[in-house]
Amino acid sequence: MQTLDPLHGAAIRMAFALTNGWRPYGRHTAALERSQWLPWPRIQEIQMRKLRGLLDHAARSVPFYRRRFADAGLRPKDIRTPADLARLPLLSKREIQDHLSDLLAKGSDRSQLIENHTGGSTGQPLTFYQDAPFVAWAQADKLRNYRMAGYRMGMRWAFLWGSDYDASDHKGWRGHLTDRIIYNMVWINTFDLTTSTLLKAARDLARFRPEMIVAYVSSATLLARLLRDQGGVDLRTRSIQTSAEVLTADDRALLAETFGCALFDRYGCREVGNIAHECDAHGGLHLLAENNLVELLDDADRPVPPGQIGRIVVTNLNNRAMPLIRYEIGDLAVASETACSCGRGLPLLKTIMGRSADVITSPSGRLLHGEFFTHLFYKIQGIYQFRVIQETHEDLRVQIVPAPGFDQSAALSFLERTIHDHGDPAFHLRFEICAHLPTAASGKYRFTVSQVPLSFRKEG
């Protein structure tokens, strides 16, 4: 621990008290630190208590669910166990797109809610709303995740994060000053990468000497490959927490060897927050069951046993402004057949099968994270799905499945201008308006597909 770390820890607590309200955030943090060590039946009791309250509220106050319960011939009290949830239909991304207003609880003031967006690993852009209790629980769970990866309040840490949406609070002199003075943190936006910016990031991190790095899998592995191939920078840390994409065994080995640290994988999404996290026993990813109820289902929507691949379906237990009940994310996972040796009662996922974003190498050598393209679609109305295919260094094919309200001329003009301005002006773009975008043979939908080998060649 650095000499000034305790002062940074006090500054972080004060900042959270001012921005999030320390009382609920601190109370939730303490509750989650305790509950993770309870036996699984006790954790299920917490989960079911939250679920019953959520279902009662949804059936009374949310028009979409009032109809859903009526159509299923159900009352909230009919759902007594997690297995009873199967009597309600799944919630699809398309339904969220089509029924956004009806998914909001009666009396909700959108101006008082947090409007959030995702392009998602399924390539279907969503807008959704989250309330203050959701944020408080999500932030508390996020801190628990960091602590599982070795974080202590006030220690030096760094983010290699590929989301321009998240980077907005860290831009400019005010953002940099807040990061360093209060949070003792360096934030490196990997949304738009080049070989030179990666090397600069590596040198900045080596000078800063973070004890923990939080990173997109692809951002961290790109940096590791560059350090391995070019050398000259000695960057070490105690732990890396990865997220946003699947952490493969090869990725894990590369990062551990390059940075000399322990790896902790995290899985979640913007819609429901963090879902699972790895502990220091490294036996899988613990389901964060106090905040999200997770089901793994087969193609017929039946639960799969541990050890078999299932579709991930999540019910968030905290967001009453816009409940997401039995929401199918579009990813696949395998539940563990054993409990974790760490002693936590939270059950384990053995592995996450879904989510990976190809990195696209532009004609000038710029490395564009796959999520660069998902963020382009955040504010475009009337798009159900998209896919970006790189066939050569210069050629990009952009496929779009339009939804009602799609303004083709305005959308294509915006995409062409933005890709050329912020991606590379040398791209040759071809747009295709499609009725449907099929999944790959594996059943996974890829929103970016690069047929060009990754390269650290110099920019032109």
Coordinates of C-alpha atoms in Angstrom, one line a residue:
M1 CA 0.0 0.0 0.0
Q2 CA 1.3 3.5 -0.9
T3 CA 1.7 6.1 1.8
L4 CA -1.3 8.2 0.7
D5 CA -3.7 5.3 0.0
P6 CA -5.6 5.8 3.3
L7 CA -6.3 9.4 2.4
H8 CA -7.5 8.4 -1.0
G9 CA -9.8 5.8 0.7
A10 CA -11.3 8.5 2.8
A11 CA -11.8 10.7 -0.3
I12 CA -13.5 7.9 -2.1
R13 CA -16.0 7.4 0.7
M14 CA -16.8 11.1 0.8
A15 CA -17.3 11.2 -3.0
F16 CA -19.7 8.3 -2.8
A17 CA -21.6 9.9 0.1
L18 CA -22.1 13.0 -2.0
T19 CA -22.9 11.3 -5.4
N20 CA -24.7 8.1 -4.4
G21 CA -25.8 8.6 -0.8
W22 CA -23.5 6.7 1.5
R23 CA -26.2 5.4 3.8
P24 CA -27.9 3.0 1.3
Y25 CA -24.7 2.3 -0.6
G26 CA -22.7 1.6 2.6
R27 CA -25.6 -0.5 4.1
H28 CA -25.8 -2.6 0.9
T29 CA -22.0 -3.0 0.8
A30 CA -22.0 -4.4 4.4
A31 CA -25.0 -6.6 3.7
L32 CA -23.4 -8.2 0.6
E33 CA -20.1 -8.7 2.4
R34 CA -22.0 -10.7 5.0
S35 CA -24.5 -12.6 2.8
Q36 CA -21.9 -14.1 0.4
W37 CA -20.7 -16.4 3.3
L38 CA -24.2 -17.6 4.2
P39 CA -25.2 -21.2 3.1
W40 CA -27.0 -21.3 -0.2
P41 CA -30.5 -22.0 1.3
R42 CA -30.2 -18.7 3.3
I43 CA -29.1 -16.8 0.2
Q44 CA -32.1 -18.2 -1.7
E45 CA -34.4 -16.9 1.1
I46 CA -33.0 -13.4 0.5
Q47 CA -33.5 -13.9 -3.2
M48 CA -37.1 -15.1 -2.9
R49 CA -38.0 -12.3 -0.6
K50 CA -36.8 -9.7 -3.1
L51 CA -38.5 -11.7 -6.0
R52 CA -41.9 -11.8 -4.3
G53 CA -41.8 -8.0 -3.7
L54 CA -40.7 -7.4 -7.3
L55 CA -43.5 -9.6 -8.8
D56 CA -46.2 -8.0 -6.7
H57 CA -45.0 -4.5 -7.8
A58 CA -44.8 -5.5 -11.4
A59 CA -48.2 -7.0 -11.6
R60 CA -49.8 -3.9 -9.9
S61 CA -47.8 -1.1 -11.5
V62 CA -46.2 -2.1 -14.8
P63 CA -48.7 -2.4 -17.7
F64 CA -46.5 -4.9 -19.6
Y65 CA -46.4 -7.3 -16.7
R66 CA -50.0 -6.8 -15.8
R67 CA -50.9 -8.1 -19.2
R68 CA -48.2 -10.8 -19.0
F69 CA -49.6 -12.2 -15.7
A70 CA -53.1 -12.1 -17.1
D71 CA -52.2 -13.8 -20.3
A72 CA -50.4 -16.6 -18.3
G73 CA -53.4 -16.9 -15.9
L74 CA -51.0 -16.2 -13.0
R75 CA -51.0 -14.2 -9.8
P76 CA -47.7 -13.2 -8.2
K77 CA -48.5 -15.4 -5.2
D78 CA -48.5 -18.4 -7.5
I79 CA -44.7 -18.1 -7.8
R80 CA -43.4 -19.6 -4.6
T81 CA -40.0 -20.9 -5.8
P82 CA -37.5 -20.0 -8.5
A83 CA -38.8 -23.0 -10.5
D84 CA -42.3 -21.4 -10.6
L85 CA -40.9 -18.5 -12.6
A86 CA -41.0 -20.9 -15.6
R87 CA -44.7 -20.2 -15.8
L88 CA -44.0 -16.7 -17.0
P89 CA -42.7 -16.2 -20.6
L90 CA -39.2 -15.0 -21.3
L91 CA -38.5 -11.3 -22.0
S92 CA -36.7 -10.7 -25.2
K93 CA -34.7 -7.8 -26.4
R94 CA -37.2 -7.2 -29.2
E95 CA -40.0 -6.8 -26.6
I96 CA -37.9 -4.2 -24.7
Q97 CA -37.5 -2.3 -28.0
D98 CA -41.2 -2.5 -28.8
H99 CA -42.7 -2.0 -25.4
L100 CA -40.4 0.4 -23.6
S101 CA -43.1 2.7 -22.3
D102 CA -45.2 -0.2 -21.0
L103 CA -42.3 -1.6 -19.2
L104 CA -42.0 1.5 -17.0
A105 CA -43.9 1.5 -13.7
K106 CA -46.9 3.8 -13.5
G107 CA -46.0 7.2 -12.1
S108 CA -42.3 6.9 -13.1
D109 CA -40.7 10.2 -14.0
R110 CA -38.1 9.5 -16.7
S111 CA -36.3 12.7 -15.7
Q112 CA -35.6 11.2 -12.3
L113 CA -34.3 7.9 -13.7
I114 CA -31.0 7.0 -15.2
E115 CA -31.4 6.4 -19.0
N116 CA -28.9 3.8 -20.1
H117 CA -28.1 2.2 -23.4
T118 CA -26.4 -0.9 -24.7
G119 CA -25.5 -2.2 -28.1
G120 CA -25.1 -5.5 -26.4
S121 CA -23.2 -8.6 -27.6
T122 CA -26.3 -9.5 -29.6
G123 CA -26.0 -6.4 -31.7
Q124 CA -29.5 -5.2 -30.8
P125 CA -29.3 -1.6 -29.4
L126 CA -31.5 -1.0 -26.3
T127 CA -32.6 1.9 -24.3
F128 CA -33.7 1.2 -20.7
Y129 CA -34.2 3.0 -17.4
Q130 CA -32.8 2.3 -13.9
D131 CA -33.8 3.8 -10.5
A132 CA -31.8 4.9 -7.5
P133 CA -32.2 1.6 -5.5
F134 CA -30.9 -0.4 -8.6
V135 CA -27.8 1.9 -8.7
A136 CA -27.1 1.6 -5.0
W137 CA -27.2 -2.2 -5.1
A138 CA -25.2 -2.3 -8.3
Q139 CA -22.5 -0.1 -7.0
A140 CA -22.3 -2.1 -3.8
D141 CA -22.0 -5.3 -5.7
K142 CA -19.4 -3.7 -7.9
L143 CA -17.3 -2.9 -4.9
R144 CA -17.7 -6.5 -3.6
N145 CA -16.4 -7.7 -7.0
Y146 CA -13.4 -5.4 -6.8
R147 CA -12.6 -6.6 -3.2
M148 CA -12.8 -10.2 -4.4
A149 CA -10.1 -9.3 -6.9
G150 CA -7.9 -7.7 -4.2
Y151 CA -9.0 -4.1 -4.2
R152 CA -8.7 -2.1 -1.0
M153 CA -10.3 1.3 -0.8
G154 CA -7.8 4.0 -1.8
M155 CA -5.2 1.7 -3.5
R156 CA -3.8 2.6 -6.9
W157 CA -5.7 1.1 -9.8
A158 CA -6.3 1.6 -13.5
F159 CA -9.0 1.1 -16.0
L160 CA -8.4 -0.1 -19.6
W161 CA -12.0 0.4 -20.7
G162 CA -13.4 0.2 -24.2
S163 CA -16.6 2.2 -23.7
D164 CA -16.7 5.8 -24.8
Y165 CA -20.1 6.0 -23.0
D166 CA -18.4 5.2 -19.6
A167 CA -15.4 7.4 -20.4
S168 CA -17.3 10.7 -20.4
D169 CA -16.8 11.3 -16.6
H170 CA -13.1 10.8 -17.0
K171 CA -12.4 13.2 -19.9
G172 CA -10.9 16.7 -19.6
W173 CA -8.8 18.3 -16.8
R174 CA -11.6 17.9 -14.3
G175 CA -12.1 14.2 -14.9
H176 CA -8.4 13.5 -14.8
L177 CA -8.0 15.5 -11.6
T178 CA -10.9 13.7 -9.9
D179 CA -9.5 10.3 -10.9
R180 CA -6.1 11.0 -9.5
I181 CA -6.8 13.1 -6.4
I182 CA -10.0 11.3 -5.2
Y183 CA -10.1 7.8 -6.7
N184 CA -6.3 7.3 -7.0
M185 CA -7.0 6.0 -10.5
V186 CA -5.8 6.2 -14.1
W187 CA -8.5 5.8 -16.7
I188 CA -7.3 4.8 -20.2
N189 CA -10.0 4.9 -22.9
T190 CA -9.3 2.0 -25.3
F191 CA -12.3 2.9 -27.4
D192 CA -10.0 4.0 -30.2
L193 CA -6.7 2.3 -30.3
T194 CA -3.5 2.6 -32.2
T195 CA -0.1 1.0 -31.7
S196 CA 1.3 4.4 -30.5
T197 CA -1.5 5.0 -28.0
L198 CA -1.2 1.5 -26.7
L199 CA 2.5 2.0 -26.1
K200 CA 1.8 5.4 -24.4
A201 CA -0.8 3.7 -22.2
A202 CA 1.8 1.1 -21.2
R203 CA 4.4 3.7 -20.3
D204 CA 1.8 5.7 -18.3
L205 CA 0.7 2.6 -16.4
A206 CA 4.3 1.6 -15.7
R207 CA 5.0 5.0 -14.2
F208 CA 1.7 5.0 -12.2
R209 CA 2.4 1.4 -10.9
P210 CA -1.3 0.3 -10.3
E211 CA -1.9 -2.5 -7.9
M212 CA -5.0 -3.5 -9.8
I213 CA -6.1 -3.2 -13.4
V214 CA -9.7 -3.4 -14.6
A215 CA -10.0 -4.1 -18.3
Y216 CA -11.9 -5.3 -21.3
V217 CA -10.5 -8.7 -22.1
S218 CA -9.5 -7.5 -25.6
S219 CA -8.0 -4.3 -24.4
A220 CA -5.8 -6.1 -21.9
T221 CA -4.8 -8.9 -24.3
L222 CA -4.0 -6.4 -27.0
L223 CA -1.7 -4.5 -24.6
A224 CA -0.1 -7.8 -23.5
R225 CA 0.6 -8.8 -27.1
L226 CA 2.2 -5.5 -27.8
L227 CA 4.4 -5.6 -24.8
R228 CA 5.4 -9.2 -25.6
D229 CA 6.1 -8.4 -29.3
Q230 CA 7.9 -5.0 -28.8
G231 CA 9.2 -5.1 -25.3
G232 CA 10.8 -2.1 -23.6
V233 CA 8.1 -1.5 -20.9
D234 CA 8.1 -3.4 -17.6
L235 CA 4.5 -3.3 -16.5
R236 CA 3.5 -5.4 -13.5
T237 CA 0.5 -5.4 -11.2
R238 CA -1.0 -7.6 -8.4
S239 CA -4.3 -8.4 -10.1
I240 CA -6.3 -7.8 -13.2
Q241 CA -10.1 -8.0 -13.3
T242 CA -11.4 -8.6 -16.8
S243 CA -14.8 -8.0 -18.2
A244 CA -16.9 -7.3 -21.4
E245 CA -15.8 -10.4 -23.3
V246 CA -15.0 -14.1 -22.7
L247 CA -11.7 -14.7 -20.9
T248 CA -10.2 -17.8 -22.6
A249 CA -7.5 -20.0 -21.1
D250 CA -5.0 -18.6 -23.7
D251 CA -6.0 -15.1 -22.7
R252 CA -5.5 -15.9 -19.0
A253 CA -2.1 -17.4 -19.6
L254 CA -0.9 -14.5 -21.7
L255 CA -2.1 -11.9 -19.1
A256 CA -0.6 -13.8 -16.2
E257 CA 2.7 -14.2 -17.8
T258 CA 2.9 -10.7 -19.2
F259 CA 1.8 -8.8 -16.1
G260 CA 2.9 -11.3 -13.4
C261 CA -0.5 -11.2 -11.6
A262 CA -3.6 -13.1 -10.7
L263 CA -6.6 -12.9 -13.0
F264 CA -10.3 -12.4 -11.9
D265 CA -13.0 -12.6 -14.5
R266 CA -16.3 -10.7 -14.2
Y267 CA -19.5 -11.2 -16.1
G268 CA -22.4 -8.8 -16.4
C269 CA -24.3 -6.4 -18.6
R270 CA -25.6 -2.8 -18.4
E271 CA -29.2 -3.9 -18.2
V272 CA -28.9 -5.9 -14.9
G273 CA -25.5 -5.0 -13.6
N274 CA -22.9 -7.6 -12.5
I275 CA -24.0 -11.2 -12.7
A276 CA -21.0 -13.4 -11.7
H277 CA -17.5 -12.9 -10.5
E278 CA -14.4 -15.1 -9.9
C279 CA -12.9 -15.3 -6.4
D280 CA -9.3 -16.1 -5.4
A281 CA -10.0 -19.9 -5.4
H282 CA -10.4 -19.6 -9.2
G283 CA -12.9 -22.4 -9.4
G284 CA -15.4 -20.6 -11.6
L285 CA -17.5 -17.4 -11.3
H286 CA -19.8 -16.9 -8.3
L287 CA -23.4 -16.0 -9.2
L288 CA -24.2 -12.7 -7.4
A289 CA -27.5 -14.1 -6.4
E290 CA -28.7 -11.4 -3.9
N291 CA -29.2 -9.0 -6.8
N292 CA -29.9 -11.2 -9.9
L293 CA -31.7 -14.5 -10.2
V294 CA -30.2 -16.5 -13.0
E295 CA -31.6 -19.4 -14.9
L296 CA -29.8 -21.6 -17.5
L297 CA -32.2 -23.0 -20.1
D298 CA -32.1 -25.3 -23.0
D299 CA -33.7 -24.7 -26.5
A300 CA -37.1 -25.7 -25.1
D301 CA -36.8 -23.2 -22.2
R302 CA -36.2 -26.0 -19.7
P303 CA -33.6 -25.8 -16.9
V304 CA -30.3 -27.5 -17.8
P305 CA -28.4 -29.5 -15.2
P306 CA -24.9 -28.4 -14.0
G307 CA -22.2 -29.3 -16.5
Q308 CA -24.4 -28.6 -19.6
I309 CA -24.6 -25.5 -21.7
G310 CA -27.6 -23.3 -21.1
R311 CA -29.0 -19.9 -22.3
I312 CA -28.6 -17.2 -19.6
V313 CA -31.9 -15.7 -18.4
V314 CA -31.8 -13.1 -15.7
T315 CA -34.3 -11.5 -13.4
N316 CA -32.9 -8.3 -11.7
L317 CA -34.3 -8.0 -8.2
N318 CA -33.8 -4.3 -7.5
N319 CA -35.0 -2.1 -10.4
R320 CA -38.7 -1.4 -9.9
A321 CA -38.8 1.5 -12.2
M322 CA -38.4 -0.8 -15.2
P323 CA -38.4 -4.5 -14.1
L324 CA -36.6 -7.0 -16.3
I325 CA -38.1 -10.4 -15.4
R326 CA -36.8 -13.5 -17.1
Y327 CA -34.7 -11.4 -19.5
E328 CA -32.8 -13.5 -22.1
I329 CA -29.4 -11.8 -22.5
G330 CA -28.3 -13.8 -25.5
D331 CA -25.3 -15.5 -23.9
L332 CA -24.5 -19.1 -22.9
A333 CA -23.0 -20.5 -19.8
V334 CA -22.3 -23.8 -17.9
A335 CA -23.1 -24.1 -14.2
S336 CA -20.5 -25.8 -12.0
E337 CA -21.3 -29.3 -10.6
T338 CA -19.4 -28.5 -7.4
A339 CA -19.3 -25.8 -4.7
C340 CA -16.4 -23.4 -4.4
S341 CA -13.6 -24.2 -2.0
C342 CA -13.5 -20.6 -0.8
G343 CA -16.5 -21.2 1.4
R344 CA -18.9 -18.7 -0.1
G345 CA -22.5 -19.9 -0.4
L346 CA -23.0 -18.2 -3.8
P347 CA -23.2 -20.9 -6.5
L348 CA -20.8 -21.1 -9.4
L349 CA -20.8 -20.8 -13.1
K350 CA -18.1 -23.1 -14.5
T351 CA -17.7 -21.1 -17.6
I352 CA -19.2 -18.3 -19.7
M353 CA -19.5 -19.5 -23.3
G354 CA -20.8 -16.3 -25.0
R355 CA -19.7 -12.8 -25.8
S356 CA -16.6 -11.9 -27.8
A357 CA -16.0 -8.8 -29.9
D358 CA -13.5 -9.0 -32.8
V359 CA -11.0 -6.2 -33.0
I360 CA -11.0 -4.6 -36.5
T361 CA -7.7 -3.3 -37.9
S362 CA -8.3 -0.2 -40.0
P363 CA -6.4 0.6 -43.3
S364 CA -4.0 2.9 -41.3
G365 CA -3.4 0.4 -38.6
R366 CA -5.8 1.7 -36.0
L367 CA -7.2 -1.0 -33.8
L368 CA -11.0 -0.6 -33.3
H369 CA -12.5 -2.5 -30.5
G370 CA -15.7 -4.3 -31.5
E371 CA -17.7 -2.2 -29.1
F372 CA -16.6 0.9 -31.1
F373 CA -19.4 -0.1 -33.5
T374 CA -22.0 -0.9 -30.9
H375 CA -21.7 2.6 -29.5
L376 CA -22.4 4.1 -32.9
F377 CA -25.9 2.6 -32.8
Y378 CA -26.8 3.9 -29.3
K379 CA -28.6 7.0 -30.5
I380 CA -29.9 5.8 -33.8
Q381 CA -33.7 5.1 -33.7
G382 CA -35.3 2.3 -35.5
I383 CA -32.7 -0.5 -35.6
Y384 CA -33.3 -4.0 -34.4
Q385 CA -29.9 -5.5 -35.2
F386 CA -26.7 -4.8 -37.0
R387 CA -23.5 -6.5 -38.0
V388 CA -20.2 -5.1 -39.2
I389 CA -18.0 -7.5 -41.3
Q390 CA -14.4 -6.6 -42.3
E391 CA -13.5 -8.5 -45.4
T392 CA -10.2 -6.7 -46.2
H393 CA -8.3 -3.9 -44.5
E394 CA -10.3 -1.4 -46.5
D395 CA -13.7 -3.1 -46.9
L396 CA -16.4 -2.9 -44.2
R397 CA -19.9 -4.3 -44.8
V398 CA -22.5 -2.9 -42.4
Q399 CA -25.7 -4.9 -42.2
I400 CA -28.8 -3.4 -40.6
V401 CA -32.2 -4.9 -39.7
P402 CA -34.5 -1.9 -39.5
A403 CA -37.3 -1.4 -37.0
P404 CA -40.3 1.0 -37.2
G405 CA -39.1 4.6 -37.3
F406 CA -35.9 3.8 -39.2
D407 CA -34.7 6.9 -41.2
Q408 CA -32.4 5.2 -43.7
S409 CA -30.9 8.3 -45.2
A410 CA -30.1 10.0 -41.9
A411 CA -28.8 6.8 -40.3
L412 CA -26.5 5.8 -43.1
S413 CA -25.2 9.4 -43.4
F414 CA -24.4 9.4 -39.7
L415 CA -22.7 6.0 -39.7
E416 CA -20.6 6.8 -42.8
R417 CA -19.5 10.2 -41.3
T418 CA -18.7 8.8 -37.9
I419 CA -16.8 5.7 -39.0
H420 CA -14.7 7.9 -41.4
D421 CA -14.1 10.6 -38.8
H422 CA -13.4 8.4 -35.8
G423 CA -12.5 5.1 -37.3
D424 CA -10.6 5.6 -40.5
P425 CA -11.4 7.7 -43.6
A426 CA -9.9 5.0 -45.8
F427 CA -12.6 2.5 -45.1
H428 CA -14.8 1.5 -48.1
L429 CA -18.3 1.1 -46.6
R430 CA -21.1 -1.0 -48.0
F431 CA -24.5 -0.9 -46.3
E432 CA -27.0 -3.7 -46.5
I433 CA -30.6 -3.4 -45.3
C434 CA -31.6 -6.9 -44.2
A435 CA -34.8 -8.6 -43.0
H436 CA -32.9 -11.0 -40.7
L437 CA -29.3 -11.6 -39.5
P438 CA -28.7 -15.3 -38.8
T439 CA -26.5 -16.6 -36.0
A440 CA -23.3 -18.5 -36.5
A441 CA -23.3 -22.3 -36.6
S442 CA -22.5 -22.2 -32.8
G443 CA -25.8 -20.4 -32.2
K444 CA -23.9 -17.2 -31.1
Y445 CA -24.6 -13.9 -32.8
R446 CA -21.5 -11.9 -33.6
F447 CA -22.0 -8.1 -34.1
T448 CA -18.5 -7.6 -35.5
V449 CA -16.7 -10.2 -37.7
S450 CA -13.2 -9.5 -38.9
Q451 CA -11.6 -11.7 -41.6
V452 CA -8.4 -9.7 -41.3
P453 CA -5.6 -11.0 -39.0
L454 CA -4.9 -8.7 -36.1
S455 CA -1.7 -6.6 -36.7
F456 CA 0.4 -4.1 -34.8
R457 CA 1.8 -2.7 -38.1
K458 CA 2.6 1.0 -38.1
E459 CA -0.2 3.5 -38.9
G460 CA -0.1 4.9 -42.4

